[in-house]
Amino acid sequence: MARNGLLIQYEWCTGCHACEVACKQEHNYPAGVCGIKVVEVVNAGQDKVFVDFAPFTTRFCDLCADRTKSGEEPTCVKHCQATCITYGTVAALAKEQEKMPRSSLFAPK
Amino acid sequence: MAKSTDQKILSTLWSAGCGSHGGCGCEIFVKDGKVTRIEGDKNHPWNQGRLCAKGLAITQYIYHKDRVLYPLKRVGERGEGKWQRISWEEAYGTIETRLKDIRAKHGAESVIFCQGTGRDIGGPITFLMYAYGSPNWVQVGLAGHACYTPRLGAMAATLGPSGYCVADCSQFLEERYESKEWTPPKYIIIWAQNFTAGCHDGFYGHWIVDCMKRGTKLISIDPRSTWWTTRSEIHLQNRPGTDGATALGMLNVIINENLYDKKFVEKWCYGFEELRKRVQEYPPEKVEQITGVPAHLLRQAAKLYATSKPSAIQWGEPVDAMPAGSVVSQAITLLWCITGNVDNPGGNVIARNSHGVTTYPFSSAELSELYGVDLVKRLNEKRIGANDYPMIKGFRGWVQPDVLINQMETGKPYPVKGAWIQTSNIIGGQAADPRRHYNAMKKLDFIVCVDLFQTPTTMALADIFLPAVSIAEKESFRTWWQPLGVSVKAIDALGECKSDWEINLEMAKRLATTPIKYNNVRELIDSRLAAGNTNFEKLKAKGGWEFPPKGHPSRPYYRYEKGLLRKDGKPGFETPTGKCELYSKTFEEWGLDPLPYYEEPKESPIATPDLSKKYPFILTTGRRSPVFFHSELRMIPWLRELDPWPVAEINDKAAASLGIENNDWVYVENMHGKIKVKAKVTPTAPANVVTVPHGWWLPETDGKAPNFFSTWDHNVNNLTTMGNQGKSGFGGTNYRSGLCRLVKIQGGKE
């Protein structure tokens, strides 16, 4: 069976943390556990300071198995306020990624 | 999590209990009478399925163990934390007796009606206040009334009361980004706001990200480096508090280099020559001296903005908080006026309440429509601050908070005896100089607090605590600005909680001097919705929202050409000259300078160099967190985990020179006070600027006096003061441009 994953164009991630709380709600995870996390990445250049955010899946991401079974998208995909997460087969996402700068492909399962 | 059997209710968020200025369409899932989850509604044009961290955590809010579920009365001294559960009948009866007694002895005006940030509360609180007969509606302690009102007032004084503008991100069109009428702004100037951390003033922050994906480029004006400045073509990194000079410098460039929209200015604007003359005082080189923004960058930004039409400006609360906040707002407004970016697709579109329905009456004009000109006029005679400031009297139906604190302390011209405080955390969040407000308010004869949780304010002040419901437990309605929406009750209220509308309607019936015609809340909501030719059930059946029909004055674009802005139906703007007033006749009438000017912060390296030696950092407060809303939500585990402590953002090199490392506890202190926060050492902070988020208290600590949930230790407003208001009564606070120094606390948290 084809492996599924998440393609995240982190260029657009604004660090709003909606994905993390959506994940917590979906799985009712306790404090300290989450299927996705977002970290702030700061680069101090010579004349400019760059602020980005990097979301990454964890071992607790099950790609929202219950949701996707019934044809719904994972909750982080739906609620991402910057609309920068795509769900699909790893093969299809990799193809999409060829045209997508500043992106990461995650295959958590 | 299986949810197929759960019932799904479509609703609109706008309340305490989701923690935002709201607007999002949501799906509330319910099983066995309990909310199991909340999700975004994909069919709602506002958020298109998305939802923020605060909305997604709502179940932890609704079912939190600390929610107050029954009416309480205080049985010990104020602050002792001794409460006794009482019935609603006892609560209502006590309040009725006490407030009638105060009214009989001191007049209705001696009771103030206090709200926090702008949400659905504006409707019910004014309803009760006018029924009781008081004119004193107030955000207590909000120095210089520095939250959106200065901006609204300046826009009203320039473009008329039907001329409030926002950046056009297609939010007024049902088809949104697919609409053929809309075009994305070429540039958006992001003026002092971090949109990723919230949805301020009826504007969903990520709409700008949506525009960027459709080609919009950015210019940022912000002292800090942020996600937005990273993605901006130009970043004007000005000294906090100097935005007025930045705006005047841009006006100077656009006018002197002939980059303004001559056709628009000639046909639709008044006072261009006067403005031209005034801005000669602000050449970019002089502006550089004030703001620290290199003159060539300012020129470049002004040129790009003026020559890339359509472009828009979207601004934040710091503009209000500037010295002379309403004047800074005016200067920025004039940028979109002289470039003709008024009510055009992709410019600064005029924002009007959907269908003409008012849910939250901002202005004197709206209050008069709802409650009658005579009543509003009569009550204005006694409104606190209205007679000191014509702009306060003429524009907005609120009390001037800096005048109020003096009046509470002196009892002049008349004493304040009682307070009705509804979902407002005065001491723990809103008020500048919170200790001064605590000392003044604890002397009042009678105080009612309506809230969902105990807060520093309810613990310190309440005689009666009335428990309010979350958004999932009530019916409400919303326009700010569009669409027209309803909040649908998804579950029964927890415990004995009631909605703000229910509470205020019942109290209004008991206290009104003329009978209240509504039997229940639904009748009241439907009577307000009637202006939009609809009702609650119709909107609910449609999924909870509706945009106005084509041709309606609340729908864009170019309404000044079509005679849709003026009451007389003529083309133009609802101003004294009928034009967009670059020279504001309304400001003139209010005794204010009709043209914009720059004013230096009262405490700054320039204004007070000696103080600056002692307090070398500029302190700017109010930086938003994406997971909290003002002083709310610190008790929600999913959210607190993401932003666990109050922090100060400190420049890395500055921190190193003080021996401060990341996560060290430090004192931030100045001549007004001192608080403890954790250092966030980061190059995103300019070398001499310290940024501290507001509204911090620790709900997990002792709520009783004197601790009040550690508010004195962590609330940065302890470093701010009242009494700095601008000439108009608006702006002029030190929320955004104070001074401070940092002291490392040895051995961590004391």
PDB file of N, CA, C and O in Angstrom, chain A residues 11-15 17-18 20-22 24-26 29 31-32 40 42 48-53 66-67 72-73 78-83, chain B residues 1 3 27 37-40 42 49-53 56 196 204 206 212-213 225-227 229-232 626 638 641-642 680 683-684:
ATOM      1  N   GLU A  11       7.921  27.762   4.327  1.00  0.00           N
ATOM      2  CA  GLU A  11       8.037  29.173   3.965  1.00  0.00           C
ATOM      3  C   GLU A  11       6.832  29.975   4.490  1.00  0.00           C
ATOM      4  O   GLU A  11       6.945  31.115   4.899  1.00  0.00           O
ATOM      5  N   TRP A  12       5.662  29.323   4.494  1.00  0.00           N
ATOM      6  CA  TRP A  12       4.450  30.044   4.893  1.00  0.00           C
ATOM      7  C   TRP A  12       4.088  29.867   6.359  1.00  0.00           C
ATOM      8  O   TRP A  12       3.181  30.552   6.849  1.00  0.00           O
ATOM      9  N   CYS A  13       4.727  28.951   7.046  1.00  0.00           N
ATOM     10  CA  CYS A  13       4.336  28.700   8.444  1.00  0.00           C
ATOM     11  C   CYS A  13       4.587  29.954   9.268  1.00  0.00           C
ATOM     12  O   CYS A  13       5.694  30.471   9.326  1.00  0.00           O
ATOM     13  N   THR A  14       3.538  30.447   9.916  1.00  0.00           N
ATOM     14  CA  THR A  14       3.635  31.708  10.659  1.00  0.00           C
ATOM     15  C   THR A  14       3.841  31.494  12.156  1.00  0.00           C
ATOM     16  O   THR A  14       3.889  32.461  12.917  1.00  0.00           O
ATOM     17  N   GLY A  15       3.896  30.238  12.573  1.00  0.00           N
ATOM     18  CA  GLY A  15       4.103  29.984  14.004  1.00  0.00           C
ATOM     19  C   GLY A  15       2.867  30.212  14.844  1.00  0.00           C
ATOM     20  O   GLY A  15       2.973  30.547  16.014  1.00  0.00           O
ATOM     21  N   HIS A  17       0.669  27.974  15.805  1.00  0.00           N
ATOM     22  CA  HIS A  17       0.455  26.816  16.682  1.00  0.00           C
ATOM     23  C   HIS A  17      -0.919  26.160  16.541  1.00  0.00           C
ATOM     24  O   HIS A  17      -1.276  25.306  17.350  1.00  0.00           O
ATOM     25  N   ALA A  18      -1.684  26.530  15.528  1.00  0.00           N
ATOM     26  CA  ALA A  18      -3.013  25.908  15.359  1.00  0.00           C
ATOM     27  C   ALA A  18      -2.878  24.403  15.124  1.00  0.00           C
ATOM     28  O   ALA A  18      -3.655  23.613  15.657  1.00  0.00           O
ATOM     29  N   GLU A  20      -0.717  22.336  16.253  1.00  0.00           N
ATOM     30  CA  GLU A  20      -0.413  21.602  17.473  1.00  0.00           C
ATOM     31  C   GLU A  20      -1.663  21.416  18.332  1.00  0.00           C
ATOM     32  O   GLU A  20      -1.916  20.336  18.859  1.00  0.00           O
ATOM     33  N   VAL A  21      -2.437  22.469  18.482  1.00  0.00           N
ATOM     34  CA  VAL A  21      -3.635  22.357  19.322  1.00  0.00           C
ATOM     35  C   VAL A  21      -4.701  21.510  18.616  1.00  0.00           C
ATOM     36  O   VAL A  21      -5.417  20.731  19.254  1.00  0.00           O
ATOM     37  N   ALA A  22      -4.774  21.614  17.296  1.00  0.00           N
ATOM     38  CA  ALA A  22      -5.703  20.757  16.545  1.00  0.00           C
ATOM     39  C   ALA A  22      -5.355  19.287  16.791  1.00  0.00           C
ATOM     40  O   ALA A  22      -6.233  18.455  17.016  1.00  0.00           O
ATOM     41  N   LYS A  24      -3.681  18.042  19.356  1.00  0.00           N
ATOM     42  CA  LYS A  24      -3.988  17.726  20.762  1.00  0.00           C
ATOM     43  C   LYS A  24      -5.472  17.412  20.927  1.00  0.00           C
ATOM     44  O   LYS A  24      -5.855  16.475  21.613  1.00  0.00           O
ATOM     45  N   GLN A  25      -6.302  18.235  20.278  1.00  0.00           N
ATOM     46  CA  GLN A  25      -7.742  18.039  20.409  1.00  0.00           C
ATOM     47  C   GLN A  25      -8.162  16.721  19.761  1.00  0.00           C
ATOM     48  O   GLN A  25      -8.918  15.947  20.337  1.00  0.00           O
ATOM     49  N   GLU A  26      -7.633  16.463  18.583  1.00  0.00           N
ATOM     50  CA  GLU A  26      -8.014  15.270  17.837  1.00  0.00           C
ATOM     51  C   GLU A  26      -7.675  14.000  18.619  1.00  0.00           C
ATOM     52  O   GLU A  26      -8.456  13.057  18.664  1.00  0.00           O
ATOM     53  N   TYR A  29      -4.220  14.372  23.420  1.00  0.00           N
ATOM     54  CA  TYR A  29      -2.896  14.102  23.969  1.00  0.00           C
ATOM     55  C   TYR A  29      -2.681  14.890  25.263  1.00  0.00           C
ATOM     56  O   TYR A  29      -3.111  16.032  25.377  1.00  0.00           O
ATOM     57  N   ALA A  31      -0.330  16.783  28.296  1.00  0.00           N
ATOM     58  CA  ALA A  31       0.745  17.784  28.238  1.00  0.00           C
ATOM     59  C   ALA A  31       2.054  17.088  27.883  1.00  0.00           C
ATOM     60  O   ALA A  31       2.335  15.982  28.327  1.00  0.00           O
ATOM     61  N   GLY A  32       2.819  17.733  27.027  1.00  0.00           N
ATOM     62  CA  GLY A  32       4.130  17.194  26.691  1.00  0.00           C
ATOM     63  C   GLY A  32       4.140  16.277  25.477  1.00  0.00           C
ATOM     64  O   GLY A  32       5.213  15.899  24.992  1.00  0.00           O
ATOM     65  N   GLU A  40      10.536  28.029  16.417  1.00  0.00           N
ATOM     66  CA  GLU A  40      10.956  29.291  15.805  1.00  0.00           C
ATOM     67  C   GLU A  40      12.413  29.154  15.369  1.00  0.00           C
ATOM     68  O   GLU A  40      13.236  28.622  16.107  1.00  0.00           O
ATOM     69  N   VAL A  42      15.482  31.497  14.049  1.00  0.00           N
ATOM     70  CA  VAL A  42      15.936  32.871  13.814  1.00  0.00           C
ATOM     71  C   VAL A  42      17.351  32.840  13.254  1.00  0.00           C
ATOM     72  O   VAL A  42      18.229  32.167  13.798  1.00  0.00           O
ATOM     73  N   LYS A  48      20.010  42.041   8.322  1.00  0.00           N
ATOM     74  CA  LYS A  48      18.608  41.690   8.492  1.00  0.00           C
ATOM     75  C   LYS A  48      18.510  40.454   9.372  1.00  0.00           C
ATOM     76  O   LYS A  48      19.343  39.552   9.275  1.00  0.00           O
ATOM     77  N   VAL A  49      17.494  40.436  10.205  1.00  0.00           N
ATOM     78  CA  VAL A  49      17.240  39.259  11.036  1.00  0.00           C
ATOM     79  C   VAL A  49      16.037  38.525  10.447  1.00  0.00           C
ATOM     80  O   VAL A  49      14.996  39.136  10.186  1.00  0.00           O
ATOM     81  N   PHE A  50      16.207  37.245  10.220  1.00  0.00           N
ATOM     82  CA  PHE A  50      15.172  36.456   9.548  1.00  0.00           C
ATOM     83  C   PHE A  50      14.430  35.602  10.577  1.00  0.00           C
ATOM     84  O   PHE A  50      15.055  34.886  11.356  1.00  0.00           O
ATOM     85  N   VAL A  51      13.114  35.658  10.540  1.00  0.00           N
ATOM     86  CA  VAL A  51      12.297  34.862  11.456  1.00  0.00           C
ATOM     87  C   VAL A  51      11.470  33.882  10.646  1.00  0.00           C
ATOM     88  O   VAL A  51      10.690  34.283   9.769  1.00  0.00           O
ATOM     89  N   ASP A  52      11.681  32.611  10.901  1.00  0.00           N
ATOM     90  CA  ASP A  52      10.899  31.571  10.239  1.00  0.00           C
ATOM     91  C   ASP A  52      10.406  30.581  11.290  1.00  0.00           C
ATOM     92  O   ASP A  52      10.829  30.614  12.436  1.00  0.00           O
ATOM     93  N   PHE A  53       9.525  29.712  10.859  1.00  0.00           N
ATOM     94  CA  PHE A  53       9.040  28.662  11.743  1.00  0.00           C
ATOM     95  C   PHE A  53       9.135  27.324  11.031  1.00  0.00           C
ATOM     96  O   PHE A  53       8.889  27.234   9.829  1.00  0.00           O
ATOM     97  N   ASP A  66      -8.157   7.991  11.892  1.00  0.00           N
ATOM     98  CA  ASP A  66      -9.626   7.938  11.966  1.00  0.00           C
ATOM     99  C   ASP A  66     -10.282   8.897  10.987  1.00  0.00           C
ATOM    100  O   ASP A  66     -11.300   8.595  10.378  1.00  0.00           O
ATOM    101  N   ARG A  67      -9.700  10.059  10.848  1.00  0.00           N
ATOM    102  CA  ARG A  67     -10.275  11.073   9.947  1.00  0.00           C
ATOM    103  C   ARG A  67     -10.099  10.661   8.497  1.00  0.00           C
ATOM    104  O   ARG A  67     -11.038  10.743   7.695  1.00  0.00           O
ATOM    105  N   GLU A  72     -11.855  12.382   5.430  1.00  0.00           N
ATOM    106  CA  GLU A  72     -11.519  13.744   5.865  1.00  0.00           C
ATOM    107  C   GLU A  72     -10.012  13.937   5.845  1.00  0.00           C
ATOM    108  O   GLU A  72      -9.255  12.977   5.929  1.00  0.00           O
ATOM    109  N   GLU A  73      -9.595  15.190   5.799  1.00  0.00           N
ATOM    110  CA  GLU A  73      -8.153  15.432   5.835  1.00  0.00           C
ATOM    111  C   GLU A  73      -7.679  15.479   7.289  1.00  0.00           C
ATOM    112  O   GLU A  73      -8.483  15.718   8.189  1.00  0.00           O
ATOM    113  N   LYS A  78      -6.354  20.721   7.828  1.00  0.00           N
ATOM    114  CA  LYS A  78      -7.565  21.533   7.754  1.00  0.00           C
ATOM    115  C   LYS A  78      -7.405  22.871   8.471  1.00  0.00           C
ATOM    116  O   LYS A  78      -7.842  23.906   7.974  1.00  0.00           O
ATOM    117  N   HIS A  79      -6.764  22.839   9.632  1.00  0.00           N
ATOM    118  CA  HIS A  79      -6.781  24.050  10.465  1.00  0.00           C
ATOM    119  C   HIS A  79      -5.580  24.964  10.283  1.00  0.00           C
ATOM    120  O   HIS A  79      -5.594  26.087  10.781  1.00  0.00           O
ATOM    121  N   CYS A  80      -4.550  24.504   9.593  1.00  0.00           N
ATOM    122  CA  CYS A  80      -3.372  25.348   9.371  1.00  0.00           C
ATOM    123  C   CYS A  80      -3.815  26.705   8.835  1.00  0.00           C
ATOM    124  O   CYS A  80      -4.390  26.795   7.747  1.00  0.00           O
ATOM    125  N   GLN A  81      -3.546  27.748   9.595  1.00  0.00           N
ATOM    126  CA  GLN A  81      -4.054  29.067   9.193  1.00  0.00           C
ATOM    127  C   GLN A  81      -3.333  29.613   7.966  1.00  0.00           C
ATOM    128  O   GLN A  81      -3.859  30.465   7.259  1.00  0.00           O
ATOM    129  N   ALA A  82      -2.110  29.120   7.737  1.00  0.00           N
ATOM    130  CA  ALA A  82      -1.374  29.573   6.558  1.00  0.00           C
ATOM    131  C   ALA A  82      -1.597  28.635   5.372  1.00  0.00           C
ATOM    132  O   ALA A  82      -1.018  28.839   4.308  1.00  0.00           O
ATOM    133  N   THR A  83      -2.441  27.631   5.578  1.00  0.00           N
ATOM    134  CA  THR A  83      -2.745  26.643   4.542  1.00  0.00           C
ATOM    135  C   THR A  83      -1.461  26.128   3.878  1.00  0.00           C
ATOM    136  O   THR A  83      -1.322  26.160   2.668  1.00  0.00           O
TER     137      THR A  83
ATOM    138  N   MET B   1     -10.608   9.465  16.700  1.00  0.00           N
ATOM    139  CA  MET B   1     -11.789   9.792  17.533  1.00  0.00           C
ATOM    140  C   MET B   1     -13.040   9.749  16.654  1.00  0.00           C
ATOM    141  O   MET B   1     -13.149  10.519  15.707  1.00  0.00           O
ATOM    142  N   LYS B   3     -16.469  10.499  15.369  1.00  0.00           N
ATOM    143  CA  LYS B   3     -17.351  11.627  15.603  1.00  0.00           C
ATOM    144  C   LYS B   3     -18.561  11.604  14.681  1.00  0.00           C
ATOM    145  O   LYS B   3     -19.337  12.530  14.651  1.00  0.00           O
ATOM    146  N   GLU B  27     -17.625  24.629  13.507  1.00  0.00           N
ATOM    147  CA  GLU B  27     -18.476  23.456  13.690  1.00  0.00           C
ATOM    148  C   GLU B  27     -18.288  23.000  15.126  1.00  0.00           C
ATOM    149  O   GLU B  27     -17.169  22.678  15.534  1.00  0.00           O
ATOM    150  N   ARG B  37     -15.696  18.503  20.523  1.00  0.00           N
ATOM    151  CA  ARG B  37     -14.621  19.161  19.788  1.00  0.00           C
ATOM    152  C   ARG B  37     -15.180  20.360  19.035  1.00  0.00           C
ATOM    153  O   ARG B  37     -16.389  20.506  18.884  1.00  0.00           O
ATOM    154  N   ILE B  38     -14.246  21.167  18.546  1.00  0.00           N
ATOM    155  CA  ILE B  38     -14.643  22.276  17.690  1.00  0.00           C
ATOM    156  C   ILE B  38     -13.706  22.305  16.495  1.00  0.00           C
ATOM    157  O   ILE B  38     -12.510  22.045  16.625  1.00  0.00           O
ATOM    158  N   GLU B  39     -14.270  22.577  15.337  1.00  0.00           N
ATOM    159  CA  GLU B  39     -13.448  22.682  14.126  1.00  0.00           C
ATOM    160  C   GLU B  39     -13.863  23.926  13.344  1.00  0.00           C
ATOM    161  O   GLU B  39     -14.919  24.497  13.590  1.00  0.00           O
ATOM    162  N   GLY B  40     -13.032  24.300  12.373  1.00  0.00           N
ATOM    163  CA  GLY B  40     -13.395  25.400  11.489  1.00  0.00           C
ATOM    164  C   GLY B  40     -14.452  24.954  10.488  1.00  0.00           C
ATOM    165  O   GLY B  40     -14.545  23.778  10.162  1.00  0.00           O
ATOM    166  N   LYS B  42     -15.595  24.949   6.811  1.00  0.00           N
ATOM    167  CA  LYS B  42     -15.025  25.171   5.468  1.00  0.00           C
ATOM    168  C   LYS B  42     -15.894  26.050   4.588  1.00  0.00           C
ATOM    169  O   LYS B  42     -15.417  26.681   3.644  1.00  0.00           O
ATOM    170  N   GLY B  49     -12.542  27.232   6.947  1.00  0.00           N
ATOM    171  CA  GLY B  49     -12.181  25.956   7.556  1.00  0.00           C
ATOM    172  C   GLY B  49     -11.092  26.031   8.606  1.00  0.00           C
ATOM    173  O   GLY B  49     -10.923  25.119   9.402  1.00  0.00           O
ATOM    174  N   ARG B  50     -10.366  27.138   8.579  1.00  0.00           N
ATOM    175  CA  ARG B  50      -9.244  27.237   9.513  1.00  0.00           C
ATOM    176  C   ARG B  50      -9.729  27.655  10.905  1.00  0.00           C
ATOM    177  O   ARG B  50     -10.834  28.155  11.062  1.00  0.00           O
ATOM    178  N   LEU B  51      -8.892  27.452  11.875  1.00  0.00           N
ATOM    179  CA  LEU B  51      -9.208  27.933  13.216  1.00  0.00           C
ATOM    180  C   LEU B  51      -7.895  28.119  13.966  1.00  0.00           C
ATOM    181  O   LEU B  51      -6.930  27.403  13.711  1.00  0.00           O
ATOM    182  N   CYS B  52      -7.867  29.063  14.890  1.00  0.00           N
ATOM    183  CA  CYS B  52      -6.616  29.310  15.625  1.00  0.00           C
ATOM    184  C   CYS B  52      -6.524  28.404  16.853  1.00  0.00           C
ATOM    185  O   CYS B  52      -7.473  27.726  17.229  1.00  0.00           O
ATOM    186  N   ALA B  53      -5.361  28.445  17.472  1.00  0.00           N
ATOM    187  CA  ALA B  53      -5.109  27.623  18.664  1.00  0.00           C
ATOM    188  C   ALA B  53      -6.161  27.876  19.745  1.00  0.00           C
ATOM    189  O   ALA B  53      -6.625  26.951  20.415  1.00  0.00           O
ATOM    190  N   LEU B  56      -9.435  26.226  18.888  1.00  0.00           N
ATOM    191  CA  LEU B  56      -9.311  24.765  18.921  1.00  0.00           C
ATOM    192  C   LEU B  56      -9.207  24.221  20.345  1.00  0.00           C
ATOM    193  O   LEU B  56      -9.405  23.030  20.571  1.00  0.00           O
ATOM    194  N   THR B 196       0.050  37.329  12.613  1.00  0.00           N
ATOM    195  CA  THR B 196       0.046  35.877  12.821  1.00  0.00           C
ATOM    196  C   THR B 196      -0.429  35.537  14.221  1.00  0.00           C
ATOM    197  O   THR B 196      -0.792  34.416  14.495  1.00  0.00           O
ATOM    198  N   TYR B 204      -9.124  39.012  10.160  1.00  0.00           N
ATOM    199  CA  TYR B 204      -8.481  37.709  10.313  1.00  0.00           C
ATOM    200  C   TYR B 204      -7.043  37.803   9.798  1.00  0.00           C
ATOM    201  O   TYR B 204      -6.809  38.037   8.608  1.00  0.00           O
ATOM    202  N   HIS B 206      -4.496  36.004   9.016  1.00  0.00           N
ATOM    203  CA  HIS B 206      -3.915  35.235   7.912  1.00  0.00           C
ATOM    204  C   HIS B 206      -4.484  35.585   6.543  1.00  0.00           C
ATOM    205  O   HIS B 206      -4.017  35.057   5.534  1.00  0.00           O
ATOM    206  N   MET B 212      -0.607  37.341   0.072  1.00  0.00           N
ATOM    207  CA  MET B 212       0.794  37.154  -0.346  1.00  0.00           C
ATOM    208  C   MET B 212       0.906  36.006  -1.340  1.00  0.00           C
ATOM    209  O   MET B 212       1.672  36.068  -2.301  1.00  0.00           O
ATOM    210  N   LYS B 213       0.134  34.958  -1.103  1.00  0.00           N
ATOM    211  CA  LYS B 213       0.167  33.822  -2.034  1.00  0.00           C
ATOM    212  C   LYS B 213      -0.415  34.201  -3.396  1.00  0.00           C
ATOM    213  O   LYS B 213      -0.209  33.505  -4.384  1.00  0.00           O
ATOM    214  N   SER B 225      12.104  42.639  14.545  1.00  0.00           N
ATOM    215  CA  SER B 225      12.124  41.768  13.372  1.00  0.00           C
ATOM    216  C   SER B 225      11.112  40.662  13.614  1.00  0.00           C
ATOM    217  O   SER B 225      11.094  40.057  14.689  1.00  0.00           O
ATOM    218  N   THR B 226      10.286  40.406  12.627  1.00  0.00           N
ATOM    219  CA  THR B 226       9.221  39.413  12.765  1.00  0.00           C
ATOM    220  C   THR B 226       9.136  38.567  11.503  1.00  0.00           C
ATOM    221  O   THR B 226       9.861  38.797  10.535  1.00  0.00           O
ATOM    222  N   TRP B 227       8.215  37.622  11.537  1.00  0.00           N
ATOM    223  CA  TRP B 227       7.933  36.821  10.342  1.00  0.00           C
ATOM    224  C   TRP B 227       7.593  37.749   9.175  1.00  0.00           C
ATOM    225  O   TRP B 227       7.989  37.510   8.046  1.00  0.00           O
ATOM    226  N   THR B 229       8.433  41.059   8.781  1.00  0.00           N
ATOM    227  CA  THR B 229       9.547  41.887   8.305  1.00  0.00           C
ATOM    228  C   THR B 229      10.506  41.035   7.479  1.00  0.00           C
ATOM    229  O   THR B 229      11.089  41.509   6.510  1.00  0.00           O
ATOM    230  N   THR B 230      10.630  39.756   7.866  1.00  0.00           N
ATOM    231  CA  THR B 230      11.478  38.828   7.101  1.00  0.00           C
ATOM    232  C   THR B 230      11.024  38.758   5.652  1.00  0.00           C
ATOM    233  O   THR B 230      11.837  38.653   4.736  1.00  0.00           O
ATOM    234  N   ARG B 231       9.715  38.838   5.448  1.00  0.00           N
ATOM    235  CA  ARG B 231       9.145  38.672   4.110  1.00  0.00           C
ATOM    236  C   ARG B 231       8.813  40.014   3.436  1.00  0.00           C
ATOM    237  O   ARG B 231       8.086  40.048   2.440  1.00  0.00           O
ATOM    238  N   SER B 232       9.308  41.086   4.007  1.00  0.00           N
ATOM    239  CA  SER B 232       8.993  42.401   3.451  1.00  0.00           C
ATOM    240  C   SER B 232      10.092  42.887   2.507  1.00  0.00           C
ATOM    241  O   SER B 232      11.273  42.655   2.761  1.00  0.00           O
ATOM    242  N   PRO B 626       0.232  34.189  20.050  1.00  0.00           N
ATOM    243  CA  PRO B 626      -0.769  33.521  19.202  1.00  0.00           C
ATOM    244  C   PRO B 626      -1.699  32.594  19.981  1.00  0.00           C
ATOM    245  O   PRO B 626      -2.695  32.139  19.440  1.00  0.00           O
ATOM    246  N   TRP B 638      -3.493  23.178  27.088  1.00  0.00           N
ATOM    247  CA  TRP B 638      -2.970  23.061  25.719  1.00  0.00           C
ATOM    248  C   TRP B 638      -2.297  24.352  25.269  1.00  0.00           C
ATOM    249  O   TRP B 638      -1.401  24.336  24.437  1.00  0.00           O
ATOM    250  N   GLU B 641       1.042  25.401  27.661  1.00  0.00           N
ATOM    251  CA  GLU B 641       2.211  24.594  27.306  1.00  0.00           C
ATOM    252  C   GLU B 641       3.025  25.270  26.190  1.00  0.00           C
ATOM    253  O   GLU B 641       4.247  25.152  26.143  1.00  0.00           O
ATOM    254  N   LEU B 642       2.353  25.992  25.332  1.00  0.00           N
ATOM    255  CA  LEU B 642       3.020  26.614  24.182  1.00  0.00           C
ATOM    256  C   LEU B 642       3.630  27.971  24.524  1.00  0.00           C
ATOM    257  O   LEU B 642       4.467  28.485  23.779  1.00  0.00           O
ATOM    258  N   LYS B 680      13.845  36.298  27.131  1.00  0.00           N
ATOM    259  CA  LYS B 680      13.942  35.631  25.829  1.00  0.00           C
ATOM    260  C   LYS B 680      15.002  36.417  25.058  1.00  0.00           C
ATOM    261  O   LYS B 680      14.744  37.527  24.592  1.00  0.00           O
ATOM    262  N   PRO B 683      18.007  38.062  18.693  1.00  0.00           N
ATOM    263  CA  PRO B 683      18.390  39.169  17.813  1.00  0.00           C
ATOM    264  C   PRO B 683      17.200  39.857  17.144  1.00  0.00           C
ATOM    265  O   PRO B 683      17.392  40.883  16.478  1.00  0.00           O
ATOM    266  N   THR B 684      15.990  39.318  17.329  1.00  0.00           N
ATOM    267  CA  THR B 684      14.817  39.993  16.745  1.00  0.00           C
ATOM    268  C   THR B 684      14.510  41.292  17.495  1.00  0.00           C
ATOM    269  O   THR B 684      13.785  42.140  16.990  1.00  0.00           O
TER     270      THR B 684
END
